[in-house]
GROMACS .gro file of C-alpha atoms in nm:
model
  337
    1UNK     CA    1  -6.201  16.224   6.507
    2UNK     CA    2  -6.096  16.087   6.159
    3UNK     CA    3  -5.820  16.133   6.012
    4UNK     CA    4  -5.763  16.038   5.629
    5UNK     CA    5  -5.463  16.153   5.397
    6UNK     CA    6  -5.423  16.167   5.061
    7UNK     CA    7  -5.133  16.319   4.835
    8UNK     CA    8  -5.213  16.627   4.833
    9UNK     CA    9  -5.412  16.701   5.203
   10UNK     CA   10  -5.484  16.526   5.495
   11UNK     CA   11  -5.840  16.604   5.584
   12UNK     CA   12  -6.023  16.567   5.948
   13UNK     CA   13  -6.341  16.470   6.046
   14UNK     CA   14  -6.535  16.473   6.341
   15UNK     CA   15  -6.941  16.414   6.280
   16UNK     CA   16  -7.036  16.669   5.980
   17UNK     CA   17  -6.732  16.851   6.046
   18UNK     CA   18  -6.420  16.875   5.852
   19UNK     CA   19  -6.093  17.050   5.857
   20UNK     CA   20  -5.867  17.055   5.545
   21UNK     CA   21  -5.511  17.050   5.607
   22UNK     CA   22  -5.323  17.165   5.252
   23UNK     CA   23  -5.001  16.970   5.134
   24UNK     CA   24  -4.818  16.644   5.107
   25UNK     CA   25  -4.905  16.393   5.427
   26UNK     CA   26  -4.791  16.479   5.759
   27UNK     CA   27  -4.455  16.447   5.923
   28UNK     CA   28  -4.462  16.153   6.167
   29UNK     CA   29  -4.470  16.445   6.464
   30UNK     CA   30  -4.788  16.538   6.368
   31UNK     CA   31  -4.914  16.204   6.279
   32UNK     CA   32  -4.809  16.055   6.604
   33UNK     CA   33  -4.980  16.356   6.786
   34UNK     CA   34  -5.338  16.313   6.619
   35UNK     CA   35  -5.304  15.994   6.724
   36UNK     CA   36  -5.188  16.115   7.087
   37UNK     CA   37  -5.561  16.266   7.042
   38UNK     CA   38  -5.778  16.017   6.884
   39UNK     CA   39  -5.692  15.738   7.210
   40UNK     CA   40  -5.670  15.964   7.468
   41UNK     CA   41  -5.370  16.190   7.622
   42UNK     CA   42  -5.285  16.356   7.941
   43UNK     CA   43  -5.138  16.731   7.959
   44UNK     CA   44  -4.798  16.602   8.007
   45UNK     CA   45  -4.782  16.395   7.684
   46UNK     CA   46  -4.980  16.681   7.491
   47UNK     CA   47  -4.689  16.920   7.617
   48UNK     CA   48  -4.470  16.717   7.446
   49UNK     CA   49  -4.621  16.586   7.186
   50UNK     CA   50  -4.750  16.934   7.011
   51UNK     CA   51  -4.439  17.145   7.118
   52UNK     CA   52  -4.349  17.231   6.768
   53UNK     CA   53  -4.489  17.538   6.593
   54UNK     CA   54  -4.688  17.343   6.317
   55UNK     CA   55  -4.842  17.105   6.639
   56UNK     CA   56  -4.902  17.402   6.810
   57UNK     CA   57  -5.108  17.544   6.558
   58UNK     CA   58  -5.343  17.257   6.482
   59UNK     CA   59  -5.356  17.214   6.817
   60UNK     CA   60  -5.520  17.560   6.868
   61UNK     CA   61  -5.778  17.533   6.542
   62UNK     CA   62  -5.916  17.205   6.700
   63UNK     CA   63  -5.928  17.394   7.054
   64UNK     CA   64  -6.161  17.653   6.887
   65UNK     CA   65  -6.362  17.427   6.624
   66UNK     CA   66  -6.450  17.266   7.001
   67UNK     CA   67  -6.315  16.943   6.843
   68UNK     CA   68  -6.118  16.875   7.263
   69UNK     CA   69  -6.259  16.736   7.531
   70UNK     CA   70  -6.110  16.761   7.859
   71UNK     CA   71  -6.182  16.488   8.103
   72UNK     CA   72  -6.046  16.347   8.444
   73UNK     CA   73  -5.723  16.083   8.343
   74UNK     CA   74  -5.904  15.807   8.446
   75UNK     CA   75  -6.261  15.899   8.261
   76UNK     CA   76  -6.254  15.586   8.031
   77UNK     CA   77  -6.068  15.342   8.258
   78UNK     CA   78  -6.427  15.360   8.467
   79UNK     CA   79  -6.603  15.168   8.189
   80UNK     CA   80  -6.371  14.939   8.054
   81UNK     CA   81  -6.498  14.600   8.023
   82UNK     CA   82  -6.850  14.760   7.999
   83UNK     CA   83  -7.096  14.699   7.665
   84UNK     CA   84  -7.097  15.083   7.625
   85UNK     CA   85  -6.695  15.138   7.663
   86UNK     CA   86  -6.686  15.203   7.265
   87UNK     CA   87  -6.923  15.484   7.278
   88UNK     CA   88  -6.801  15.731   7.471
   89UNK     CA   89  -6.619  15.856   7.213
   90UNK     CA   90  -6.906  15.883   7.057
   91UNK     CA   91  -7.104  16.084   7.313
   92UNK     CA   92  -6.814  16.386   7.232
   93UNK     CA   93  -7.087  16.468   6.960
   94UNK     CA   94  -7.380  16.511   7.250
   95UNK     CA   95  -7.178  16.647   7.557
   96UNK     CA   96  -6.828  16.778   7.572
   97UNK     CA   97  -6.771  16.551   7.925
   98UNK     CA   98  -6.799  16.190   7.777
   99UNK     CA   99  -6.782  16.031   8.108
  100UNK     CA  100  -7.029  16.253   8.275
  101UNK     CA  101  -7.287  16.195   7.963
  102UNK     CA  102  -7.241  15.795   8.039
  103UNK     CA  103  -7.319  15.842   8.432
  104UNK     CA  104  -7.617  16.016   8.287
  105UNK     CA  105  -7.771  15.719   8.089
  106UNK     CA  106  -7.647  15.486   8.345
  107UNK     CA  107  -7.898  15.624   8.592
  108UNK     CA  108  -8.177  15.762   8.358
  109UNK     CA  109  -8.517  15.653   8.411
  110UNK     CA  110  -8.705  15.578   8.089
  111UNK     CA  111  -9.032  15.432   8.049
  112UNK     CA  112  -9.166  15.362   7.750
  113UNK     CA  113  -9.576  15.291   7.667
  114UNK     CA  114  -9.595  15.039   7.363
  115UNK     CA  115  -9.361  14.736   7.356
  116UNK     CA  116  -9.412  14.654   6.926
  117UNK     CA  117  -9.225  14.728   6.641
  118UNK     CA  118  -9.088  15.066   6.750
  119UNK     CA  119  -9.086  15.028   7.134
  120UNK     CA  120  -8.870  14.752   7.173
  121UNK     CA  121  -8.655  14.826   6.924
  122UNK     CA  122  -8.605  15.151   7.103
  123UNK     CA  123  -8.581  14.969   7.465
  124UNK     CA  124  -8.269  14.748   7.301
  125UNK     CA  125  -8.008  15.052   7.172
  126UNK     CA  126  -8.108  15.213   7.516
  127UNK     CA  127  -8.002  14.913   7.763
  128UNK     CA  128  -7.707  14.823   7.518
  129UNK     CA  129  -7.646  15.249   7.549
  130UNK     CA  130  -7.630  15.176   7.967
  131UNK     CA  131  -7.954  15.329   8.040
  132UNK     CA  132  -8.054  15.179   8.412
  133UNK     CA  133  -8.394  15.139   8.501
  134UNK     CA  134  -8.716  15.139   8.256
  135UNK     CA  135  -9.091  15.083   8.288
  136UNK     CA  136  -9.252  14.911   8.043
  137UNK     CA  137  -9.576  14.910   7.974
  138UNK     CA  138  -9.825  14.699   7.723
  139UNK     CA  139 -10.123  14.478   7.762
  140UNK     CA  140 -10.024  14.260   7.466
  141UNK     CA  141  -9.863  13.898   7.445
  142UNK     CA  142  -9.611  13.841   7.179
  143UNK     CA  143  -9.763  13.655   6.888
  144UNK     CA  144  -9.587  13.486   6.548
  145UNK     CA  145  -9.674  13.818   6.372
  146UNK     CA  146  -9.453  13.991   6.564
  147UNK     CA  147  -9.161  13.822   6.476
  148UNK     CA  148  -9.048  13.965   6.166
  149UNK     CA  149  -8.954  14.308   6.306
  150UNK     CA  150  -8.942  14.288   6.717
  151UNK     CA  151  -8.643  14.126   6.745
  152UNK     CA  152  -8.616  14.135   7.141
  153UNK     CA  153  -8.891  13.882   7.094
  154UNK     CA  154  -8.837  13.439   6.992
  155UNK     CA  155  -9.077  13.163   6.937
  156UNK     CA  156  -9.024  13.078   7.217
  157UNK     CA  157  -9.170  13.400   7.363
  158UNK     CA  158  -9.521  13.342   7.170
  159UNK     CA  159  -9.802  13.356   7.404
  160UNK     CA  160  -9.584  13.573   7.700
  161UNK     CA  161  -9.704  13.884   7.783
  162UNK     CA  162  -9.473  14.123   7.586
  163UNK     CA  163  -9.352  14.297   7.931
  164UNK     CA  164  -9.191  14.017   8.061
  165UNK     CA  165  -9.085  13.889   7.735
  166UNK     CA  166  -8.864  14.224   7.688
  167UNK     CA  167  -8.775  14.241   8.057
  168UNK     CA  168  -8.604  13.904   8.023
  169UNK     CA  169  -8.407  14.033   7.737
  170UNK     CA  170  -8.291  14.363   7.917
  171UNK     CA  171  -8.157  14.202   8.170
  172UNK     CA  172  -7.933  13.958   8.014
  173UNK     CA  173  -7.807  14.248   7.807
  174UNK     CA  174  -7.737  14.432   8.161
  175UNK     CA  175  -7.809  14.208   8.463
  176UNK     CA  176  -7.820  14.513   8.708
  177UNK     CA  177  -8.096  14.694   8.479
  178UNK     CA  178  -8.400  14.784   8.689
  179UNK     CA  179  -8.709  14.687   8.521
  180UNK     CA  180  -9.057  14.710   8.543
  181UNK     CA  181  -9.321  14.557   8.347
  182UNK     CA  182  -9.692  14.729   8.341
  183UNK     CA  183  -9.897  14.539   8.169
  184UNK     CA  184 -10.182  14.760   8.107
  185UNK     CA  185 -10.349  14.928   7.865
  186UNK     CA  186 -10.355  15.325   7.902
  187UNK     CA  187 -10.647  15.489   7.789
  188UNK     CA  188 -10.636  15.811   8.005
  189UNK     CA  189 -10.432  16.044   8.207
  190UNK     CA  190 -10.539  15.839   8.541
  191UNK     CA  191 -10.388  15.499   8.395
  192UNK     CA  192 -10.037  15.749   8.346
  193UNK     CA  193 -10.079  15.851   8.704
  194UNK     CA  194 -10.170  15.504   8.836
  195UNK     CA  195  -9.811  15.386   8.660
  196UNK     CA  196  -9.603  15.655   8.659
  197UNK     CA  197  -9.736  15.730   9.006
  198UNK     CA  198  -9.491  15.836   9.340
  199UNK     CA  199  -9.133  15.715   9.379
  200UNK     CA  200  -9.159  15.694   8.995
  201UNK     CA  201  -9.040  15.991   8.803
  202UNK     CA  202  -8.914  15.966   8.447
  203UNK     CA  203  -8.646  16.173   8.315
  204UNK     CA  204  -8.821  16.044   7.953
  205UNK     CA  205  -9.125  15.864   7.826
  206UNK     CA  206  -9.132  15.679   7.503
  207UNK     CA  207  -9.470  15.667   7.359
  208UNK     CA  208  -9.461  15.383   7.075
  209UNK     CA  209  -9.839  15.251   7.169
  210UNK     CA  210 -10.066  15.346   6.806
  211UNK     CA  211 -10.374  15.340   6.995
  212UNK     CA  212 -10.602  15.470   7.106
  213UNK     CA  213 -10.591  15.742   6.835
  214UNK     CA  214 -10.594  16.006   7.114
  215UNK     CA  215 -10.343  15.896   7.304
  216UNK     CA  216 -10.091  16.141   7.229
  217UNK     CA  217 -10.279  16.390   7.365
  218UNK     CA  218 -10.380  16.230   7.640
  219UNK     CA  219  -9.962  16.200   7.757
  220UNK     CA  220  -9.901  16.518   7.669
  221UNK     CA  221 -10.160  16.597   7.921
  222UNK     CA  222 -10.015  16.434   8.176
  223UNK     CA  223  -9.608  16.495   8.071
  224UNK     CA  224  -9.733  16.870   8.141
  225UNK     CA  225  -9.862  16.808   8.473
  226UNK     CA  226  -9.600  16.625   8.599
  227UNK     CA  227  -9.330  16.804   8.421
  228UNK     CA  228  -9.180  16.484   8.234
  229UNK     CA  229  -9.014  16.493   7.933
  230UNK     CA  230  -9.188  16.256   7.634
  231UNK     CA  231  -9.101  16.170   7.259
  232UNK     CA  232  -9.256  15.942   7.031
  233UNK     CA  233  -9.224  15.742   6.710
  234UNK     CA  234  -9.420  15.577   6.444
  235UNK     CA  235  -9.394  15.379   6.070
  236UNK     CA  236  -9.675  15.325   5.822
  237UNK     CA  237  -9.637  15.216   5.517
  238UNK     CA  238  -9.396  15.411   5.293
  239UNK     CA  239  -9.291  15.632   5.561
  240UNK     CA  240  -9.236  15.694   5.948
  241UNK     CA  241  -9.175  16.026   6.207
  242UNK     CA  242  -9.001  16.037   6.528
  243UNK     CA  243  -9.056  16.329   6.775
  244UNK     CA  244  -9.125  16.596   6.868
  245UNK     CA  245  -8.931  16.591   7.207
  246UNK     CA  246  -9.135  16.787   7.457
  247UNK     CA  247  -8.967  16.907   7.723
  248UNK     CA  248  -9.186  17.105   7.932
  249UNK     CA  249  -8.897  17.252   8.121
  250UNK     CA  250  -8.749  17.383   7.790
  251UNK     CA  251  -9.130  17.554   7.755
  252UNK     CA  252  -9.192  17.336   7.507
  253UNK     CA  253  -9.634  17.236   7.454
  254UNK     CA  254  -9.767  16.948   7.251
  255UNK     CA  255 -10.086  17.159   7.146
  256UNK     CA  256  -9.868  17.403   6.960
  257UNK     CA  257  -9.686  17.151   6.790
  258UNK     CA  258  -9.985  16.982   6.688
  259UNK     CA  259 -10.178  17.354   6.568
  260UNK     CA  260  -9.894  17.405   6.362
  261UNK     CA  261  -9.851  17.055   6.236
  262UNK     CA  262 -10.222  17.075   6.128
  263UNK     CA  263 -10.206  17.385   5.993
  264UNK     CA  264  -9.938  17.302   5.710
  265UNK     CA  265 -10.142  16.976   5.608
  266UNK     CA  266 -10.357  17.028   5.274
  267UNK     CA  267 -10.727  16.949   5.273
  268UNK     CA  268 -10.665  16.611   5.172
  269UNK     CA  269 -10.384  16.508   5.373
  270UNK     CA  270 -10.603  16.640   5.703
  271UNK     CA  271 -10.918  16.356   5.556
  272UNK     CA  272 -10.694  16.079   5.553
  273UNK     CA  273 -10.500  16.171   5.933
  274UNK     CA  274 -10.861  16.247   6.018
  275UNK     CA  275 -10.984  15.875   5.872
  276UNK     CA  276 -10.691  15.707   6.040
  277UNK     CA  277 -10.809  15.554   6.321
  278UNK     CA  278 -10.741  15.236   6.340
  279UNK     CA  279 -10.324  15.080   6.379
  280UNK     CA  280 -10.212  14.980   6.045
  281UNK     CA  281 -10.296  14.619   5.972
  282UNK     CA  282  -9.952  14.528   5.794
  283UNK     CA  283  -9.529  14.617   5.909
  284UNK     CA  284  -9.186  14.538   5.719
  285UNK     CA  285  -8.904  14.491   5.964
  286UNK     CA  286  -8.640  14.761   5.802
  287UNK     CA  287  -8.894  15.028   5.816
  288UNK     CA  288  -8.968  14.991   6.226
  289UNK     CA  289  -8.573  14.925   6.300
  290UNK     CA  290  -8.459  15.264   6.110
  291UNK     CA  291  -8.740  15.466   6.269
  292UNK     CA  292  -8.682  15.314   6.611
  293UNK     CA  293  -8.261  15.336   6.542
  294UNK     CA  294  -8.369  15.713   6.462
  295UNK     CA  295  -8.544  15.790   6.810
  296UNK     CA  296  -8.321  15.583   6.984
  297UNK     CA  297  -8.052  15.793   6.854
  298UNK     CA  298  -8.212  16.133   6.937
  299UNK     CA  299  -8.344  16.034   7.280
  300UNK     CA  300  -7.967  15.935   7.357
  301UNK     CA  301  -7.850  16.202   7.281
  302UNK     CA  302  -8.135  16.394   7.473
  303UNK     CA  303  -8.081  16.212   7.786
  304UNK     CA  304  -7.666  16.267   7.729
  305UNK     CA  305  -7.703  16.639   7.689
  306UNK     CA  306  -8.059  16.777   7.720
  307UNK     CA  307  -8.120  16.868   7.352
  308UNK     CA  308  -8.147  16.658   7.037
  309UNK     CA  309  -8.251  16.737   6.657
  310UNK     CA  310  -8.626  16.650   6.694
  311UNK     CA  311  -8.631  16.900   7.036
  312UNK     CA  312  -8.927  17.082   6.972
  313UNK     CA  313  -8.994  16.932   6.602
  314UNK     CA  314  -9.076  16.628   6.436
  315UNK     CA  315  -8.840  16.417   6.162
  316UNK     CA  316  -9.014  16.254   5.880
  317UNK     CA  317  -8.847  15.978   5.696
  318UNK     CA  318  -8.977  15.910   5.304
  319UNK     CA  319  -8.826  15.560   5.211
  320UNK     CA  320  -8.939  15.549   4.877
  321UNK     CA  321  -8.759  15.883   4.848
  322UNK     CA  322  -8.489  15.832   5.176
  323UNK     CA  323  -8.521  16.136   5.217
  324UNK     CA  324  -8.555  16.315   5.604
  325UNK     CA  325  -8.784  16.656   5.640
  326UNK     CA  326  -8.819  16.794   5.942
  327UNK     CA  327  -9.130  17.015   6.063
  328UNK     CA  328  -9.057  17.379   6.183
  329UNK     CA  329  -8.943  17.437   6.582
  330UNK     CA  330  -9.253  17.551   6.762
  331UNK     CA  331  -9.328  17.824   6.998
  332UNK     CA  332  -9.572  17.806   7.261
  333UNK     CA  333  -9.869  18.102   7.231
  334UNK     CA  334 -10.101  17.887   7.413
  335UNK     CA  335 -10.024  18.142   7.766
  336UNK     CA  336 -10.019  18.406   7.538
  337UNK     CA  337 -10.337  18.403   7.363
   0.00000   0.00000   0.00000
């Protein structure tokens, strides 16, 4: 929570949220109490601390805005001296136990298909996040090319196959991270099964690979089947989209999405998706770190609290425009119709 006074109000903020406080700047009481908040309190100190009527109050309107979080005393003490230990306050905006969301990334399993521009940008906010094991998987070695926007990657990585490359640099980020390379190419629901196979479930998948052309499909095929949750991401030139996030225990089906995603395209934005075949020949750093930033961001908070803004619908960034649209939430009628 932020707290910012002026002469006239003091106004608080947590995320998009804001509550206006009327009048000249707090007593130190109140001060001293917000701040009670913002680091962390126990009941006795809160007792104290927001006895008077005025504390009392403001105490309540925070209490129902859902602005408190109630956690064990020694919640944050467990990560101190971690890379994460700065975020948890954070994680208040995915899940109302901060502690419990970080225990959830440190043991999800992520894999994610496509190691570039996108992929292992994604792969680095997730280890630094405290996400514990991954599988990566790409049949490609790092070349110079790559250099200007996948910044897990060095010179002195050129010629490594992009697996190991990235490995290396997850694990001196977090030395205890289990990782996996797969250096493959996946073509069909078999190669998925043949990787992702026994002993291996996924609580995500990251698909960041831009080809084969049909490859989305082709994982959404197999997420269904095996019940995994998937997202994915993507920048061309001018623009970019992360999700949907299908969960298929939420319902949710990639062949709705995509009916419904088709539908709303004009005739001549369906002949150029439909001539589109090939990955994109050309790539500008800022463009892949914002989209990847953007997933990164979602599937955090998906992993944190099992819903995320691009649950169910896709986010479309314009950067000649910066502006964000997001496609409608779709409904499954596939077992209906």
């Amino acid at each position: 929570m932020d707290v910012q006074e002026t002469e006239h109000e003091t106004l608080l903020s947590l995320g998009d949220r804001l509550l206006r406080i009327q009048g000249p700047s707090l007593r130190a009481p109140l001060r001293a109490a917000l701040q009670s908040l913002r680091r962390g309190t126990d009941a006795d100190e809160l007792a104290g601390a927001w006895a008077g009527r005025e504390a009392a109050a403001l105490l309540a309107e925070l209490d129902a805005l859902g602005w408190l979080t109630a956690e064990p005393g020694d919640a944050s003490r467990d990560f101190e001296g971690e890379t994460y230990e700065r975020q948890l306050d954070y994680l208040g905006l995915f899940s109302p136990d901060t502690a419990a969301a970080q225990r959830r990334l440190l043991s999800a399993r992520v894999g994610i298909l496509g190691l570039g521009g996108v992929g292992g940008i994604v792969a680095q906010h997730l280890v630094a996040s405290g996400v514990g094991t991954f599988h990566l998987v790409d049949d490609d070695t790092v070349a110079p090319h790559n250099l200007n926007r996948q910044f897990t990657y060095t010179p002195e990585d050129v010629g490594t196959p992009k697996t190991e490359a990235l490995a290396r640099y997850l694990r001196r980020v977090r030395p205890d991270a289990e990782v996996t390379g797969h250096r493959r190419r996946i073509t069909d629901e078999a190669g998925l099964h043949r990787v992702f196979g026994p002993g291996r479930r996924l609580d995500l998948l990251i698909l960041a690979a831009d080809s084969p052309a049909d490859l989305p499909g082709t994982v959404a095929r197999w997420a269904a089947a095996t019940g995994t949750p998937f997202s994915m991401g993507a920048v061309g030139v001018g623009s970019g989209f992360w999700g949907p996030l299908v969960d298929p225990a939420r319902g949710d089906c990639w062949s709705c999405f995509e009916r419904a995603r088709r539908a709303a395209l004009t005739a001549v934005e369906r002949e150029v998706e439909n001539g589109s075949t090939e990955p994109a020949s050309f790539s500008f750093g800022p463009s892949n770190t914002t989209v990847a930033a953007l997933l990164a961001h979602d599937m955090i908070q998906y992993l944190c609290g099992g819903e995320c803004p691009t649950s169910g619908r896709r986010a479309a960034l314009d950067f000649t425009r910066q502006r964000i649209t997001h496609t409608e939430e779709s409904t499954c009628t596939c077992q209906t119709t």
